[in-house]
C-alpha atoms as one frame of an Amber mdcrd trajectory, in Angstrom:
protein
   0.385   0.007  -0.056   1.239   3.295  -0.906   0.379   6.172   1.288  -0.111
   9.372   0.018   1.097  12.706   0.433  -1.036  15.125   2.182  -1.534  17.684
   0.512   0.222  21.326   1.053  -1.668  23.216   3.764  -2.439  26.497   0.980
  -4.456  23.845  -1.576  -5.931  22.599   1.445  -7.017  26.024   2.380  -7.300
  26.818  -1.216  -9.742  24.402  -1.299 -11.839  25.084   1.361 -12.242  28.625
   0.299 -13.534  27.238  -2.884 -15.871  25.052  -1.405 -17.281  27.651   1.235
 -17.874  30.467  -1.164 -19.175  27.977  -3.204 -21.685  27.067  -0.628 -22.137
  30.877   0.265 -23.377  31.354  -2.893 -25.996  28.716  -3.360 -27.026  29.653
  -0.189 -27.381  33.503  -1.383 -29.420  32.198  -4.313 -31.729  30.032  -3.226
 -32.926  33.072  -0.548 -32.841  35.323  -3.434 -35.587  33.307  -5.360 -37.032
  32.632  -1.718 -37.299  36.436  -1.015 -38.468  36.697  -4.333 -41.535  34.377
  -4.546 -42.129  35.748  -1.143 -42.512  39.024  -2.516 -44.788  38.097  -5.245
 -47.314  36.127  -2.828 -47.429  39.321  -0.398 -48.430  41.486  -3.795 -50.676
  38.623  -4.786 -52.103  39.285  -0.895 -51.923  42.808  -0.602 -53.568  43.189
  -4.032 -56.514  40.946  -3.524 -56.889  42.570   0.603 -56.963  46.026  -1.462
 -60.379  44.882  -2.856 -62.022  44.324  -0.105 -60.404  47.129   1.823 -61.893
  49.695  -1.444 -64.618  52.997  -0.801 -67.896  50.328  -2.517 -68.228  53.115
  -5.719 -71.255  55.645  -5.563 -74.131  54.268  -7.893 -74.207  55.665 -11.248
 -77.657  57.579 -10.401 -76.132  59.619  -8.111 -73.285  60.051  -8.988 -74.720
  61.858 -12.395 -77.116  63.897  -9.694 -73.593  65.437  -8.085 -72.095  65.523
 -11.470 -74.640  66.825 -14.222 -76.990  69.351 -15.195 -80.817  68.344 -15.318
 -80.607  68.176 -19.023 -77.979  65.269 -19.340 -77.312  66.001 -22.785 -75.486
  69.271 -21.231 -71.967  68.746 -19.896 -71.416  70.427 -16.630 -68.673  72.873
 -16.661 -66.287  72.860 -13.345 -63.760  75.071 -12.333 -59.810  73.812 -12.107
 -58.538  75.434  -8.830 -61.436  77.053  -8.494 -61.163  79.003 -11.139 -57.621
  79.508 -11.219 -56.971  81.593 -14.190 -59.298  84.782 -14.135 -58.379  84.658
 -10.541 -56.071  83.489  -7.669 -56.384  79.763  -7.463 -58.040  78.338  -4.629
 -59.556  81.462  -3.239 -62.531  82.569  -2.543 -62.234  85.216  -5.073 -61.784
  82.186  -7.507 -64.874  81.087  -6.505 -66.792  83.809  -7.622 -65.254  84.737
 -10.405 -66.017  81.038 -11.928 -69.509  81.896 -10.971 -69.451  84.652 -12.985
 -68.400  82.286 -15.678 -70.897  79.797 -15.685 -69.494  76.776 -13.966 -71.247
  74.413 -12.755 -68.903  73.538  -9.928 -65.618  74.115  -8.896 -62.433  72.099
  -8.009 -60.441  72.686  -5.030 -57.154  71.118  -4.086 -57.032  70.220   0.355
 -54.221  70.749   2.120 -53.218  70.823   6.008 -51.099  73.583   7.965 -48.885
  72.725  10.473 -51.661  73.150  13.140 -54.081  70.515  11.316 -56.031  73.460
   9.396 -57.917  72.204   6.477 -56.886  74.762   3.853 -57.743  74.966   0.172
 -54.166  75.139  -1.158 -52.195  72.808  -4.575 -48.951  72.924  -3.697 -46.550
  71.655  -0.756 -44.841  74.817  -1.074 -45.552  78.505  -1.000 -43.775  80.161
  -3.730 -44.795  79.182  -6.319 -48.610  81.156  -5.138 -48.271  83.375  -2.866
 -45.161  85.521  -0.917 -44.310  83.009   1.346 -41.511  80.571   1.599 -41.258
  77.211   2.375 -43.772  74.511   3.253 -47.295  74.790   3.892 -47.117  72.186
   6.336 -44.232  73.752   8.515 -46.856  77.164   8.692 -49.424  77.675  11.230
 -53.056  78.983   9.865 -52.357  82.122  11.490 -49.174  82.783   9.379 -50.466
  81.343   6.477 -53.631  84.259   7.146 -50.978  86.975   6.392 -49.587  85.861
   3.073 -51.321  87.343  -0.416 -52.683  84.512  -2.517 -52.170  86.751  -5.302
 -48.732  88.052  -5.202 -47.787  85.949  -8.046 -51.110  85.675 -10.104 -51.577
  87.249 -13.611 -54.576  89.878 -12.139 -52.714  90.601  -8.753 -53.517  94.055
  -8.662 -56.715  93.326  -9.089 -56.953  90.664  -6.341 -54.261  92.122  -4.168
 -54.009  91.055  -0.609 -56.615  87.814  -1.267 -55.883  85.150   1.563 -55.721
  81.551   1.656 -59.278  80.294   2.076 -60.048  77.441   4.502 -61.409  74.537
   3.573 -64.793  75.893   5.940 -64.865  79.380   3.393 -65.042  77.274   0.401
 -67.752  75.041   0.732 -69.727  77.752   2.247 -69.372  79.762  -0.594 -70.255
  77.095  -2.774 -73.067  76.689  -1.170 -73.677  80.204  -1.300 -73.736  80.211
  -4.893 -74.559  76.952  -5.780 -72.069  75.338  -7.168 -71.580  71.946  -7.244
 -67.643  71.108  -5.806 -65.076  68.342  -5.768 -61.996  68.221  -3.543 -58.698
  66.841  -5.190 -56.965  65.557  -2.013 -53.371  66.414  -1.727 -51.021  63.206
  -1.607 -47.834  64.867  -0.151 -49.852  65.007   2.951 -50.317  61.978   4.795
 -52.917  63.829   7.230 -55.886  64.231   3.924 -56.480  60.010   4.316 -56.314
  60.342   8.304 -59.027  63.500   8.023 -61.104  61.376   5.364 -61.977  58.629
   7.671
């Protein structure tokens, strides 16, 4: 019987390293595939679950009563952002201008101040439509009430000093003018969904 000589230690370590890394790669691939399967299952379960959590759709009869005129052949006219081309957007002045121009209703944007006051405001930040700086969510209602909502509008001289309206003020104006109202809940602020519940 011939005894073979034991391989040198560096060769043994190299073989052990190759085996270890091969095993590690196999395990990682195995877990990676497992995580893909698990992710797919979770996505399917969540998608199916959301169907049961979604709001019931409004019946066609009710939606037609809300959106359309009595004569269903006449399409309703809704002023975007409360009529933001004719007056500063999402303001009481814009709602009044929309009514003067024959709109049946308005669409306005709902956001919240730092102290959780619901206001009619589109952007996350103040600069585009007011003389303010920073995010709406970082300002209290008393701070934003000091701002001029007409400062950047094309008709700023005509509407100088127009204020950012609260949701309550917007609803009251729509009721007074007999106008329909569509609220666009801004998704950048999670408080919209909390307060909608």
